Each structure stands twice: as C-alpha cells, then as structure tokens.
Amino acid sequence: MDLPLGPGGRGWPPGQIPLEVFHNIVDNLPRASVQAMRHVNAEFEMKTSNRLFHTVVVPFRSEIYGMMTHMTDTTGSKRKDAKGKGKAQSVADEEPEDDRSVHDGMKVFEAWGPHIKKFAMAFEVDEVDLEQAPIKGRFENHSTWWGSYKWPHPYYFRYEFCQGLEKKADEFKCMSEALSHLKGTQELGLSLKSGLGWLSGPDMSDRARMFREKSEIFGRNHLQPSLDMQEREKVWTGIADSFSHGKASWKTRLHGGIILESNPEDFLDALGNDWHYPLVFEGVDLATKGPNMTPDDHVQYASEGLKGLTKSVAGRFANAPLKPSDLSVPQQEWLLETEWAQRAFLSSFCMALADNSQTFQHVHSLNISKLSSRYLNALEREDFWKALPSLSTLTILVSPDWRNISKLDTGLVEAPAMDPSKAVTQFHRLLQNHVAHVESVKNLKIGYVGGGEHQTGIFGRNKSILPAPLLDASDAKAVLANVRVPDPVLKLPNVKSITFDNCWMTPAMLQEFALCAGRANLQELHLHSVSLTAQPGGVGVERLEFSPEDGIYDSPQEPTRIGCPSVGNFFDFSCSPPLYHEQGWPTTPQRIGSWANVLDTITPGPTRDFIRYVYGYREQPPALRRTTLQRVTLDSCGYVNLPHFKEFMGQEILGEIEPLAGCLIKRAAELQTVMMTRPEDILLGQIIPRIWPSEHKTLESAYGMRFGWEDGDDEGRSLQNREDGQVNGGKGRFSGVLRKLVLPPVEIV
C-alpha cells in the first residue's frame, strides 16, 4: 500500500506540521470531530488535546470522581429514618474516611486540570428525566417459616440512582481535591436546574422537540454545528418536505389553516404581513387540518376564550407521559430526591471553591447560566465570593420555581404550587447583600431562564415574564401602584457594564436605575429582551409629555447645523433628518412612560431637544445631563402586559394581545387542561407585539432603532415563533444602540 504523505511516501511527517495549523483546524470543527481526530496518532492526540480540554463542562454523575473502593463492609446497613431522607445509617456501619481510595476519575482531573481554561459543572433535571421516571416497588418481600408475603416499606424507600448522586455530592473532600487541580482555569461555570420550574410537557412542536439540547454554559465554542445537529436538520427538512401539497413547498404560507399557492404575491396580506408556515405537531400538519371547530365552539371561544372550549374538548393529553399540572407520584419523588442531591452538590461546590481560593485567585469570570431560584440562598456566603478575588465578569440567570417539593412525616410527597415571582425577591436580596459588595465585579449580567421570547410552546412563548430584580417584589402592588419607585432601586456602585436579560420593568424602575447608576460608575447598559409596562398610576388615557417650551417651533427656523462645533459628533449617529414639509416626531410629544419618553431621559446620546436644536427647531442648545454612561444597547425590546393584575390602570393604552392562529385554537384548548397556570401571580407579564405608529417613527428616526428580527439574528427563530402561535416573530420589538454624545471642550477665557 502506497502512503502518499511524507518524504518518499513514508506516511505522516512527524513533528513537521505547526501547532497553529492544528489549532486552526480544531477551531473550525464540531467537538465530536475533534474527539475523533485525537485518535489518529500520538501527535494528533498531543496537539489537539490542549485545545479540546480548553473548555470542559462536566455533568455531575455518581462516577464523577471515579469508583470508590471501600475497605470495610460494601453493603452497609439498609436501616433508614422514616422521618428523614431515608439515608441514615447506624454508627457501627459508618465507614472510616481513611478506608476509602479514589481511582480513575480523579486521575482525569490530575492529568488535564492544568490545561482547562474554562470549567463548568452541570446538574440538571430535564423533562426527559421526568417522562422516564421509574416506578418504585411499594412493597418488600419477606420469607417466614410459614411462607412468603409482601409488606410496605417501613421507611421512605429511595431511588438507588438518586441516593448514589446525593452520597457522591456529600463527598466534599473529593470535590475539593478535584477542583484543586484546575490551576490554569480562568472561567468557571455552573448550571443547576431542579425541574421545579416551568414544564412544557406536551406543549412542544415536533421541531422544538427534535432540536432540544442541553444549555450552553459558555456559548458556542465551535463554528460548525455538531454532526448530530446537522443530521437533525436533514431529518427535519425531510419531515417538512413530506407535508408539501401540490405546488406548495414546506415554506408555503397559510391563512386560517388554508394552504395558499406558492405565488409570492399570495404570501402577503394587505398590510404586507406574511402568513404562517405550515405547523407540524406529532406528525400532524395543522396547516391542512385547520381549526376543526364547530359553530358552537366559535361561540364559546368568542365569549369565554380557551376556558370555554375546554368544556367541550376531550382530554387528548390525559395520557401524556408528563402533565405539568398533575405530576405522577414517581415524578414527584424523583424531583424530591434529585433536589436533595442538588442541595448537597451545591453546598459541596461552594465549600470546595472557598477551600481552593489560592487555586482560583486568577479566575476572572463566573457564569451561572441556570440556577433554580430555590438555590439562590446557597450563594449568600462571604467565603464563596472572597474565594474569587479577581472576579470581574459575573453572569447569574435564574430559573424561577413554579412549585415546591417536600416529604411529609407519613412518607408521602407533596408538590404544592408556588408563585414564580417569589424568585424576584430572593434574587434581589442576593444582588443587594452580596454581589453589590464584590468590588472586583465590573461586568454583570442578570436575568431569567424560561418564559418570554426564549420559551417554547403555545403557553410558554412570550408569557410568564418576571420583573428585573431591581426592587424587593414581596409587595407587588406597592411596586406597581405609584408613578415613582417606592424604595431605592438596586445600587451597584462598582459595576461598569450591566446586562438585563428576559425581564420587564416599569418606566420608573428603568429611569431610576439608569440615572442613579449613571451618576456612579456605570458605563454600559445592555437591555436584552427587556419590556416596559404601562406607566403606573395611569388612568387609561394617553398622557403626553408637556408641550414644547418657548423657542421650539413647529417648523425649522434655523438652518441645519452641519459642521457646527456645538453639535459635537452628532452626525456620527444613525438618526435620520426630519421631514420639513410635515409636522412629525420633532414636534410631536410622546406618551409619558413610553419607550421614546424613557430613552430620552436615560440616553447618553442626543436627546430629542438636542436633535431639534441641530435641525433648527430651537435657537439655543439644551442643557445636557451629567452621566458616566457611554452606551445603551437594546436588543429585541418592547412592551409587556400584566394579564393577572386587572387593577393596574392604564394597560389598555398598550393595546391587546393578539389571538392565536386559527389552526392552533383547538390544540391550545386541549393543552390547557394539563398546563401550569398561576392566575394569582400578578407579576407575570406577557409580551404585547405592538408599538404605536407615532412612537415607531420617533424610535426609528430619532434613535436609529431597527424593528423586527433580522434574518441573521437567530436562525429558525421566526419559524419557532410561528409554531407557537405568534404570527410574526419580532413584531413590536426593536433593537439599536445609543452612544454618548461628545461635545468639544469649552474654552475658559
């Protein structure tokens, strides 16, 4: 066999390919391909492993540190405490700490720990785990001289898998030793999801179920998607193509469940809005199935909404493997026991981190990409934060709990409902009492996982949005009853850049925070998927800003000040000049509490009064506010309604929430019987996909905002919205950047 590579065809040229070539190749391959690449030969293994182990996310499993060899009795006593967790053992059966030795697992940390730059641990309970929760045996077998019989367990009988997890999580010394080998780590990560938050259950399209993946703690590290993901794309394309009908492709639009011909002109309505793509659920094409509603159904839906339809709908999802509103006994017990294990894991993780403060003295980033709200208090410890003296970038994204879980003295498990908004108060307390006092933290990202634009499902998408943790929300009505913020907002004197993700604010909350932080140290404010409510204390009518003051004209009286030193770098911004022949946004007052009004009070760039001065609508330049803010970034921002707070006056000024697509109404009615609802939680918000035309013009022209989602924002995101009943993904949402206005220095004579 001829070997084409190397001098004389002798094969692979050892040691002649530069290391940089290997690194460039690795950076452009999926992780699975890099893992296979290591097995080519010894040189490949040596030159790719450092790159492969650059980022490591370790799922917590019972074998994480390796197999434990016990020198004493390996069976141990099975006696358990009926009132406790069921893991107590007699003193005589306790194992001496010195009689245990750790094998292969720890050697992995020893060998590769120094090469790891980004290290994270993940312990998540997902819906697949709950769907497949095993059923316990309720009885134990007994044999006597007269025969065999079954008898209920005298104690709470545990899952062996969960018990092993908790036992491993309790081994603090093993955790501490493993982390002690991460001497080169600069970024730490953590993902801890209890499964007690929002559950989608059967409310998931075929596409969302197929592309369901584990969360990415450090984001994408490879340019190419994994081979598995590429295969899923091919399978999905095949599924979608199988629903083609005649000339219509899978991207053919539909209206009211009726397929349109693939004529591009038919894709738009009179307003230029396109229709849904065909929707696929459980192998059924709803594009052709249609709403399937009787005349009586239409009457009930018009008068009572989905609640009216549920009266006449059979429980099609009654036998679903996971019903979010009604968990089975095995599912509740699985959640209970994994919660015990997670508490033990988080406690060991925090103590091990504090125990290795010398090892982590150079860590500059901590990314808590997902943390169930019930575990927030575990981070309220000074030794945890002192163990990271160089920490400059911190991310905390909270998954709100929707139910509690506990074991009664009788051995039964109960999972009562709880308000998700309780997470806001816990989150605020952590930030106020601990994070705000970490002087090294300069970049902070806070927000929520689940709900809003990120959540899939008819009952999840654009719903269940929580307020930003700027205030103590224990008294929700007090927060929303006044125009002014009743208590001081969260103060972060050391933070220079902050990002709010997937939350809502009242206009007063955003204004107060931006103005206070702008007088402290804040330089960059990022609002990602942030929504505003109506102005608290509203009376249901549009309250406008004050009329223009003296010196402001309905039409320009002065020439445009192009090149004038008094306007600084104004013409570097993207705002467009007003039309002189009509009265437009320069002279039109905006609604108080609107985005246009709020941005005008917090922008570090030109205000509308300054723009009026630039284009000759006023004679004298306005006074500019003093602020340390250099940049305000907005990404997919808009408005939110609080549907469970009927006393919140003025919400109707924002408009109504759009109804579901006709082909999804019947499905939504069937799903409602098994989905989670919290009508008593008045702080849960729902996105309103609408912005008034006058405000749209102001945001676009004065502040350079872009509306809707651009094609390159997130591949497939618009299609996902359509599958969840949203006609146009990104409707009523805008994005843009407000940069600081720089004026020439004033000469003092």
XYZ file of C-alpha atoms in Angstrom:
749
model
C 0.000 0.000 0.000
C 1.395 3.392 -1.007
C 1.356 6.095 1.659
C 1.045 9.452 -0.119
C 2.161 11.616 2.804
C 5.684 12.449 3.906
C 9.103 12.255 2.224
C 9.334 9.224 -0.023
C 5.734 8.329 0.734
C 6.651 7.049 4.184
C 3.428 8.299 5.764
C 2.627 11.054 8.199
C 5.507 13.544 8.584
C 6.044 13.561 12.358
C 6.661 16.913 14.022
C 6.573 18.936 10.778
C 3.060 20.401 10.945
C 2.996 23.602 13.045
C 0.847 23.601 16.169
C -1.052 26.641 14.861
C -2.348 24.577 11.927
C -3.835 22.045 14.323
C -5.439 24.815 16.359
C -6.975 26.461 13.283
C -8.436 23.136 12.180
C -9.803 22.352 15.641
C -11.458 25.767 15.931
C -13.480 25.055 12.781
C -14.669 21.547 13.618
C -17.522 20.277 15.792
C -16.402 18.975 19.160
C -17.272 15.378 18.246
C -14.987 15.583 15.212
C -12.137 16.892 17.352
C -12.607 13.994 19.753
C -12.306 11.567 16.840
C -9.319 13.486 15.492
C -7.367 12.739 18.681
C -7.341 9.027 17.810
C -5.407 9.407 14.524
C -1.980 9.064 16.124
C 0.089 10.215 19.086
C 0.955 13.582 17.520
C -2.681 14.355 16.807
C -3.549 13.470 20.383
C -0.803 15.671 21.785
C -1.571 18.723 19.618
C -5.370 18.652 19.829
C -5.974 17.660 23.453
C -4.945 21.016 24.868
C -7.479 22.702 22.606
C -10.140 20.095 23.305
C -9.724 20.429 27.060
C -9.619 24.213 26.818
C -13.344 24.209 27.654
C -14.821 21.437 29.804
C -18.387 21.065 31.070
C -18.766 18.123 33.448
C -22.255 16.722 34.092
C -22.498 15.631 37.706
C -22.781 11.857 37.957
C -22.141 9.360 40.732
C -18.955 8.178 38.995
C -17.518 11.688 38.550
C -14.508 11.130 40.826
C -14.086 7.515 39.840
C -15.125 4.311 41.526
C -14.838 4.356 45.300
C -13.115 1.308 46.781
C -14.388 0.579 50.282
C -12.181 -1.449 52.548
C -14.988 -2.113 55.002
C -18.438 -3.591 54.501
C -19.605 -2.581 50.998
C -23.262 -3.300 51.583
C -23.780 -1.138 54.620
C -26.887 -1.040 56.697
C -30.184 -0.501 54.979
C -31.899 0.925 58.007
C -33.257 4.354 57.240
C -35.014 7.069 59.133
C -38.727 7.107 58.397
C -38.962 10.832 59.025
C -35.743 11.882 57.330
C -34.457 11.411 53.818
C -34.060 7.707 54.371
C -30.267 7.706 54.248
C -29.328 7.430 57.939
C -27.116 4.516 58.968
C -26.152 3.056 62.287
C -22.911 4.244 63.844
C -21.413 0.794 63.646
C -21.796 0.772 59.866
C -20.182 4.163 59.264
C -17.110 3.955 57.034
C -13.858 5.485 58.259
C -12.700 8.237 55.930
C -9.205 6.721 55.697
C -10.526 3.395 54.412
C -11.514 4.791 51.037
C -9.393 5.355 47.948
C -10.193 7.154 44.709
C -9.293 5.735 41.315
C -9.557 6.620 37.598
C -11.921 9.608 37.824
C -9.573 11.741 39.892
C -6.675 10.936 37.575
C -8.534 12.735 34.784
C -8.574 15.918 36.879
C -4.919 15.426 37.761
C -3.838 14.922 34.148
C -5.928 17.545 32.365
C -6.832 20.016 35.104
C -3.871 22.339 34.406
C -4.881 22.575 30.719
C -8.506 23.597 31.382
C -9.184 27.308 30.888
C -12.982 27.165 31.136
C -14.507 24.704 33.582
C -18.160 24.217 34.464
C -20.312 21.689 36.264
C -23.901 20.918 35.310
C -26.587 19.123 37.305
C -29.919 19.452 35.543
C -33.230 17.625 35.780
C -34.885 17.918 32.380
C -38.280 16.851 31.132
C -36.938 13.666 29.585
C -35.870 12.538 33.063
C -39.373 13.171 34.387
C -41.064 11.450 31.467
C -38.981 8.355 32.178
C -39.126 8.440 35.981
C -39.025 4.796 37.126
C -41.771 3.343 39.285
C -40.695 2.182 42.718
C -41.693 -1.049 44.321
C -44.027 -0.166 47.181
C -43.553 -3.448 48.992
C -40.674 -5.565 50.198
C -40.615 -9.336 50.208
C -40.485 -11.273 53.469
C -39.968 -15.001 53.972
C -41.025 -16.871 57.088
C -41.368 -20.486 58.119
C -44.998 -20.416 57.042
C -44.458 -18.750 53.676
C -43.607 -15.547 51.788
C -45.504 -12.266 51.825
C -45.179 -8.596 50.808
C -45.281 -5.718 53.238
C -44.968 -1.931 52.753
C -41.542 -0.460 53.402
C -41.242 0.776 56.997
C -39.355 3.852 55.788
C -39.279 6.121 52.757
C -37.833 3.927 50.026
C -35.357 5.784 47.802
C -34.261 5.595 44.208
C -30.851 3.940 44.184
C -29.626 6.287 41.436
C -30.632 9.463 43.308
C -29.248 8.129 46.559
C -25.927 7.495 44.832
C -25.910 11.048 43.486
C -26.536 12.543 46.896
C -23.913 10.355 48.518
C -21.376 11.437 45.916
C -22.413 15.095 46.289
C -21.826 14.898 50.039
C -18.179 13.985 49.473
C -16.824 17.474 49.954
C -13.193 16.330 50.174
C -13.409 14.665 46.758
C -14.937 17.798 45.250
C -12.266 19.966 46.836
C -9.449 17.715 45.623
C -10.837 17.634 42.075
C -11.124 21.425 41.902
C -7.637 21.852 43.344
C -6.182 20.569 40.051
C -7.732 23.420 37.997
C -4.713 25.660 38.437
C -4.946 27.207 34.973
C -8.687 27.837 34.966
C -9.752 31.410 34.260
C -13.509 30.970 33.808
C -15.898 28.951 35.956
C -19.443 27.938 35.138
C -22.418 26.337 36.842
C -25.805 25.084 35.667
C -28.207 23.782 38.304
C -31.829 23.148 37.323
C -34.172 21.412 39.737
C -37.048 20.590 37.381
C -39.410 22.525 39.662
C -39.735 25.433 37.248
C -41.821 25.771 34.099
C -42.549 22.483 32.343
C -43.634 22.416 28.702
C -44.824 18.818 28.721
C -46.823 18.089 25.557
C -46.853 21.803 24.617
C -43.980 21.393 22.209
C -43.867 21.264 18.434
C -42.070 18.498 16.586
C -39.302 20.912 15.639
C -38.761 22.139 19.200
C -38.703 18.568 20.489
C -36.230 17.485 17.829
C -33.796 20.355 18.398
C -33.970 20.263 22.182
C -30.429 20.480 23.553
C -28.599 20.983 26.792
C -27.874 24.586 27.684
C -24.537 26.010 26.568
C -22.849 27.460 29.621
C -20.011 29.195 27.777
C -21.852 29.682 24.489
C -20.780 28.143 21.220
C -17.120 27.214 21.124
C -17.106 25.830 17.577
C -18.068 27.456 14.288
C -19.695 24.323 12.895
C -22.747 22.640 14.449
C -22.275 19.122 15.714
C -22.767 16.180 13.377
C -25.810 15.204 15.393
C -27.318 18.648 14.879
C -26.576 18.535 11.157
C -28.360 15.186 10.952
C -31.358 16.637 12.768
C -31.505 19.471 10.258
C -31.627 16.943 7.418
C -34.332 14.897 9.142
C -36.403 17.994 9.834
C -36.117 19.151 6.240
C -37.358 15.732 5.158
C -40.293 15.891 7.566
C -41.207 19.373 6.414
C -40.920 18.406 2.745
C -43.212 15.435 3.333
C -46.013 17.874 4.100
C -45.729 19.538 0.700
C -49.008 19.679 -1.159
C -49.068 20.117 -4.913
C -47.090 23.167 -5.935
C -46.697 24.375 -2.359
C -43.388 23.758 -0.626
C -42.968 23.413 3.127
C -42.372 27.156 3.314
C -45.727 27.902 1.728
C -47.746 30.323 3.813
C -51.169 29.577 5.166
C -54.013 31.689 6.409
C -56.598 30.404 8.844
C -55.459 26.856 8.173
C -55.835 27.218 4.387
C -52.826 26.483 2.173
C -52.055 29.203 -0.346
C -50.451 28.580 -3.714
C -46.742 29.338 -3.815
C -47.253 32.637 -5.584
C -45.065 35.230 -3.817
C -47.879 37.782 -4.029
C -50.103 35.463 -2.014
C -47.576 35.436 0.815
C -48.581 38.919 1.950
C -51.801 40.397 3.245
C -52.995 43.929 2.572
C -50.611 45.279 5.224
C -47.619 43.375 3.898
C -47.574 40.806 6.707
C -46.791 37.236 5.745
C -48.712 34.172 6.903
C -47.684 31.217 8.993
C -45.519 28.440 7.746
C -47.240 25.064 7.974
C -47.104 23.776 11.542
C -46.237 20.199 12.445
C -47.289 18.613 15.745
C -46.982 14.906 16.474
C -46.808 14.171 12.764
C -49.986 16.165 12.038
C -49.870 19.076 9.606
C -52.078 21.721 11.210
C -51.800 23.771 8.034
C -54.224 21.385 6.369
C -56.050 20.184 9.453
C -57.251 23.669 10.286
C -59.033 24.783 13.445
C -61.613 21.949 13.322
C -64.114 23.982 15.325
C -67.885 23.674 15.283
C -70.173 26.738 15.253
C -70.797 26.197 18.975
C -67.046 26.165 19.556
C -66.724 29.534 17.831
C -69.428 30.999 20.070
C -67.787 29.668 23.222
C -64.350 30.852 22.150
C -65.624 34.348 21.341
C -67.315 34.722 24.738
C -65.089 32.770 27.128
C -61.812 32.206 25.299
C -59.941 28.940 25.737
C -61.754 28.199 29.004
C -64.995 27.912 27.099
C -63.546 25.399 24.669
C -62.073 23.151 27.352
C -65.618 22.280 28.443
C -66.293 20.547 25.146
C -62.825 19.163 24.452
C -61.872 15.598 25.241
C -58.672 15.108 27.228
C -56.395 14.185 24.325
C -53.355 14.808 26.529
C -54.722 12.982 29.575
C -52.300 10.120 28.957
C -49.254 12.283 28.203
C -46.099 10.948 29.915
C -45.605 14.359 31.545
C -48.555 16.517 32.591
C -47.087 19.703 34.091
C -50.140 20.480 36.230
C -50.511 16.945 37.581
C -47.263 15.104 38.219
C -47.367 11.409 38.977
C -46.091 10.027 42.291
C -42.839 8.702 40.741
C -42.220 12.097 39.118
C -42.727 13.915 42.421
C -40.426 11.509 44.240
C -37.797 11.880 41.516
C -37.911 15.672 41.894
C -37.697 15.383 45.675
C -34.672 13.114 45.696
C -32.777 14.965 42.977
C -33.447 18.168 44.915
C -31.767 16.618 47.945
C -28.808 15.647 45.786
C -28.598 19.103 44.209
C -28.569 20.841 47.571
C -25.731 18.598 48.699
C -23.884 19.202 45.421
C -24.189 22.986 45.594
C -23.104 23.042 49.226
C -20.020 20.952 48.412
C -19.264 23.069 45.332
C -19.374 26.338 47.279
C -17.263 24.958 50.135
C -14.760 23.409 47.728
C -14.467 26.719 45.905
C -13.818 28.532 49.180
C -11.351 25.821 50.182
C -9.342 26.390 46.966
C -9.196 30.175 46.976
C -5.495 30.041 46.141
C -6.198 27.867 43.084
C -8.895 30.212 41.768
C -7.179 33.515 42.504
C -6.857 34.201 38.747
C -10.448 33.322 37.791
C -11.948 36.398 36.142
C -15.346 35.062 35.043
C -18.164 33.150 36.755
C -21.050 32.103 34.522
C -24.091 30.747 36.378
C -26.100 30.069 33.243
C -29.032 28.437 35.009
C -29.875 28.342 38.711
C -33.209 27.340 40.202
C -34.461 30.119 42.454
C -34.662 27.791 45.479
C -30.845 27.619 45.499
C -30.142 31.356 45.453
C -29.674 31.486 49.215
C -26.803 28.981 48.911
C -24.741 31.756 47.283
C -25.294 34.103 50.214
C -21.973 33.303 51.853
C -18.983 35.617 52.089
C -16.336 32.900 51.788
C -17.713 31.945 48.366
C -17.221 35.434 46.942
C -13.903 36.006 48.738
C -12.535 32.866 47.073
C -12.616 34.694 43.712
C -10.568 37.859 44.318
C -10.030 38.555 40.600
C -13.652 38.032 39.560
C -14.562 40.785 37.098
C -17.342 39.232 34.971
C -20.395 37.649 36.584
C -23.492 36.108 34.991
C -26.482 34.916 37.027
C -29.555 33.652 35.176
C -32.319 32.366 37.443
C -34.898 29.691 36.647
C -37.998 30.580 38.737
C -39.618 27.749 40.672
C -43.296 27.082 39.956
C -43.809 24.505 42.676
C -42.351 23.424 45.978
C -41.459 19.878 46.964
C -41.341 18.215 50.382
C -41.818 14.905 52.175
C -44.384 14.578 54.928
C -43.828 12.619 58.124
C -46.110 9.960 56.694
C -43.608 9.328 53.894
C -45.826 10.888 51.243
C -44.502 13.561 48.882
C -46.360 16.760 48.115
C -45.613 19.335 45.429
C -47.774 22.420 46.072
C -47.871 25.282 43.596
C -45.983 28.493 44.308
C -45.753 31.888 42.634
C -42.747 32.187 40.297
C -42.401 35.854 41.226
C -41.064 34.860 44.652
C -37.774 34.389 42.814
C -37.543 38.161 42.286
C -37.240 38.934 45.997
C -34.648 36.180 46.534
C -32.662 37.383 43.518
C -32.774 40.999 44.671
C -31.558 40.034 48.149
C -28.552 38.160 46.733
C -27.590 41.077 44.500
C -28.098 43.732 47.150
C -26.446 41.985 50.096
C -23.569 40.215 48.368
C -22.915 40.907 44.680
C -23.097 44.673 45.148
C -20.267 44.451 47.692
C -17.870 42.480 45.477
C -15.643 45.348 44.387
C -13.894 43.393 41.638
C -17.080 42.702 39.634
C -17.202 45.196 36.759
C -19.344 43.304 34.222
C -22.658 41.880 35.395
C -25.402 40.009 33.548
C -28.648 39.164 35.348
C -31.970 37.807 34.170
C -34.186 34.762 33.939
C -34.246 31.435 32.130
C -37.679 30.397 30.897
C -40.637 32.476 29.810
C -40.678 35.324 27.337
C -39.199 35.100 23.879
C -36.909 32.211 24.850
C -39.604 29.785 25.993
C -41.140 27.285 23.571
C -44.786 26.292 23.439
C -48.170 27.918 22.962
C -48.431 28.555 26.721
C -44.768 29.468 27.126
C -43.764 31.737 24.259
C -43.901 35.445 25.161
C -45.523 34.680 28.543
C -44.542 34.359 32.216
C -42.026 37.225 32.175
C -40.783 38.408 35.575
C -39.669 41.891 36.670
C -35.996 42.747 36.820
C -34.583 42.223 40.337
C -34.199 45.943 40.935
C -36.667 46.049 43.836
C -37.941 43.845 46.622
C -41.094 42.489 44.968
C -42.628 40.941 48.092
C -45.296 43.676 47.970
C -46.146 43.553 44.274
C -48.989 46.054 44.359
C -46.823 48.667 46.050
C -44.313 48.404 43.219
C -46.988 48.919 40.580
C -49.262 51.394 42.339
C -47.112 54.528 42.140
C -45.560 56.525 39.353
C -42.367 56.847 41.376
C -40.376 53.908 42.678
C -41.370 53.454 46.363
C -37.973 52.148 47.500
C -34.434 52.829 46.317
C -33.570 50.675 43.349
C -30.691 48.219 43.379
C -27.374 50.038 43.642
C -24.266 48.514 42.091
C -21.543 51.124 42.665
C -18.692 49.009 41.279
C -20.302 47.721 38.081
C -19.255 49.353 34.805
C -21.322 47.215 32.423
C -24.645 45.546 33.200
C -26.974 43.405 31.083
C -30.621 42.726 31.876
C -31.973 39.635 30.143
C -35.557 38.434 29.635
C -37.416 40.613 32.141
C -39.730 43.598 32.401
C -39.514 46.962 34.141
C -41.847 49.815 34.859
C -40.760 53.084 33.229
C -39.882 54.487 36.658
C -37.703 51.467 37.523
C -35.628 51.805 34.364
C -35.314 55.578 34.651
C -34.368 55.500 38.324
C -31.770 52.768 37.861
C -30.170 54.353 34.791
C -29.993 57.801 36.371
C -28.595 56.526 39.697
C -26.088 54.190 38.044
C -25.147 56.910 35.570
C -24.095 59.100 38.480
C -21.985 56.281 39.945
C -19.744 54.154 37.768
C -21.910 52.556 35.059
C -20.616 52.960 31.509
C -22.634 50.411 29.509
C -26.273 49.384 29.885
C -27.498 46.420 27.830
C -31.210 45.588 27.621
C -31.735 42.162 26.046
C -35.369 41.150 25.585
C -36.494 43.757 28.126
C -40.072 45.040 28.089
C -41.769 48.063 29.626
C -45.142 48.072 31.345
C -47.621 50.896 31.136
C -46.974 53.886 33.361
C -48.054 53.011 36.942
C -50.863 55.168 38.219
C -52.301 55.624 34.727
C -55.975 56.303 34.188
C -56.487 54.518 30.889
C -55.887 57.541 28.661
C -52.784 58.644 26.845
C -50.845 61.114 28.981
C -48.433 63.076 26.829
C -45.287 64.988 27.580
C -45.537 68.709 28.228
C -45.972 70.941 25.209
C -42.746 72.272 23.676
C -41.238 75.124 25.629
C -40.544 78.583 24.302
C -38.071 78.638 21.476
C -39.268 75.369 19.927
C -41.054 75.807 16.626
C -43.496 73.722 14.622
C -41.153 74.050 11.653
C -37.401 74.780 11.474
C -36.456 78.443 11.756
C -32.702 77.929 11.638
C -30.537 76.106 9.069
C -29.279 72.642 9.895
C -26.124 72.959 11.992
C -23.949 70.632 9.912
C -20.289 71.100 10.818
C -21.108 73.342 13.763
C -18.771 72.637 16.724
C -21.689 72.941 19.150
C -23.198 69.652 17.923
C -20.050 67.587 18.529
C -20.159 64.109 16.984
C -23.924 64.209 16.390
C -23.707 63.392 12.685
C -21.893 60.151 13.505
C -25.218 58.810 14.782
C -27.803 56.947 12.717
C -30.800 59.187 13.323
C -32.364 60.487 10.133
C -33.250 64.135 9.474
C -36.920 65.060 9.937
C -39.149 65.921 7.016
C -39.588 69.678 6.924
C -42.817 69.699 4.946
C -44.852 67.956 7.646
C -45.243 68.059 11.387
C -43.544 64.867 12.598
C -41.646 63.434 15.539
C -39.556 66.581 16.282
C -42.667 68.444 17.419
C -44.943 65.565 18.471
C -44.991 64.919 22.248
C -44.721 61.269 23.265
C -46.729 59.313 25.799
C -45.280 59.533 29.305
C -43.788 56.166 30.170
C -43.324 55.138 26.548
C -40.006 53.850 25.251
C -39.492 57.104 23.352
C -40.057 59.071 26.544
C -37.878 56.812 28.725
C -34.975 56.657 26.265
C -34.997 60.434 26.090
C -34.346 60.569 29.844
C -31.590 57.925 30.006
C -29.734 58.225 26.699
C -26.084 59.298 26.853
C -26.503 60.460 23.276
C -28.520 63.295 21.773
C -31.952 63.890 23.268
C -34.886 64.965 21.135
C -34.399 68.540 22.326
C -30.804 68.403 21.114
C -31.944 66.967 17.765
C -34.433 69.833 17.496
C -31.561 72.247 18.050
C -29.406 70.550 15.397
C -32.136 70.792 12.760
C -33.177 74.348 13.571
C -36.340 73.758 15.588
C -34.922 75.723 18.519
C -32.404 78.526 18.936
C -30.384 77.506 21.993
C -28.859 74.092 22.726
C -30.461 72.302 25.680
C -28.560 71.548 28.847
C -27.036 68.065 28.792
C -27.217 65.780 31.810
C -24.097 64.557 33.552
C -23.707 60.785 33.292
C -20.960 58.197 33.200
C -22.951 56.164 30.657
C -21.171 55.725 27.357
C -23.503 53.291 25.638
C -27.048 51.884 25.895
C -27.722 48.759 23.829
C -31.224 47.461 23.178
C -31.913 44.029 21.695
C -35.489 42.903 20.987
C -37.196 45.298 23.407
C -40.870 46.230 23.501
C -43.913 46.246 25.771
C -45.455 43.842 28.243
C -48.906 43.451 29.786
C -49.728 42.073 33.240
C -52.821 39.983 32.446
C -53.406 38.840 36.057
C -53.322 42.362 37.532
C -56.639 43.836 36.461
C -56.259 46.787 38.858
C -53.156 48.011 37.015
C -54.760 51.022 35.375
C -53.599 52.259 32.009
C -52.542 48.945 30.485
C -55.173 49.174 27.785
C -53.238 52.041 26.225
C -50.652 49.476 25.068
C -53.181 47.515 23.036
C -54.496 43.982 23.172
C -52.588 40.722 22.939
C -53.020 39.127 19.535
C -55.196 35.990 19.420
C -53.839 32.588 18.478
C -53.743 31.419 14.900
C -56.946 29.637 13.976
C -55.238 26.307 13.412
C -53.889 26.311 16.982
C -57.009 27.258 18.948
C -58.316 23.739 19.386
C -54.882 22.423 20.307
C -54.461 25.177 22.905
C -57.829 24.312 24.432
C -56.814 20.669 24.708
C -53.473 21.589 26.255
C -54.916 23.971 28.818
C -56.212 21.117 30.964
C -52.677 19.823 31.653
C -50.592 23.027 31.650
C -49.360 25.028 34.640
C -51.177 28.264 35.469
C -50.631 30.790 38.248
C -53.518 33.289 37.941
C -52.816 34.641 41.441
C -49.331 35.828 40.494
C -49.927 39.389 39.332
C -46.286 39.982 38.355
C -46.282 37.528 35.438
C -46.078 39.521 32.212
C -46.979 38.789 28.603
C -45.454 40.475 25.565
C -47.632 42.827 23.530
C -46.437 42.721 19.887
C -47.416 46.313 19.128
C -45.957 49.824 19.089
C -47.920 52.929 18.184
C -47.087 54.384 14.737
C -46.057 57.784 16.140
C -43.676 56.162 18.617
C -42.414 53.809 15.922
C -41.423 56.836 13.846
C -39.699 58.522 16.785
C -37.712 55.440 17.796
C -36.688 54.815 14.212
C -35.814 58.382 13.245
C -34.557 59.975 16.457
C -32.772 56.983 17.988
C -31.933 54.827 14.975
C -33.842 51.772 16.210
C -34.448 48.775 13.905
C -37.762 46.946 14.147
C -38.398 43.219 13.949
C -35.858 40.442 13.814
C -33.255 40.471 11.122
C -32.702 37.246 9.196
C -29.265 36.798 10.692
C -30.323 37.320 14.313
C -31.052 33.694 15.095
C -31.542 31.000 12.510
C -35.007 29.488 12.723
C -36.183 31.847 15.490
C -39.028 33.323 13.447
C -40.180 29.853 12.443
C -40.199 28.746 16.078
C -42.442 31.672 16.960
C -44.907 30.735 14.246
C -45.075 27.183 15.553
C -46.010 28.573 18.955
C -48.840 30.703 17.595
C -47.060 34.031 17.073
C -47.886 35.338 13.616
C -44.708 37.350 13.153
C -41.670 36.720 15.319
C -40.189 40.032 16.415
C -43.330 42.064 15.794
C -43.385 45.103 18.060
C -39.751 44.541 19.106
C -36.857 46.852 18.301
C -33.071 46.925 18.620
C -30.383 49.573 18.442
C -27.512 51.362 20.166
C -27.395 54.771 21.862
C -23.839 56.137 22.049
C -22.536 59.043 24.070
C -22.669 62.476 22.526
C -19.194 64.021 22.597
C -19.011 67.816 22.563
C -15.871 69.907 22.102
C -14.265 71.185 25.313
C -15.400 74.591 26.484
C -12.659 77.211 26.399
C -12.385 79.234 29.589
C -11.270 82.811 28.939
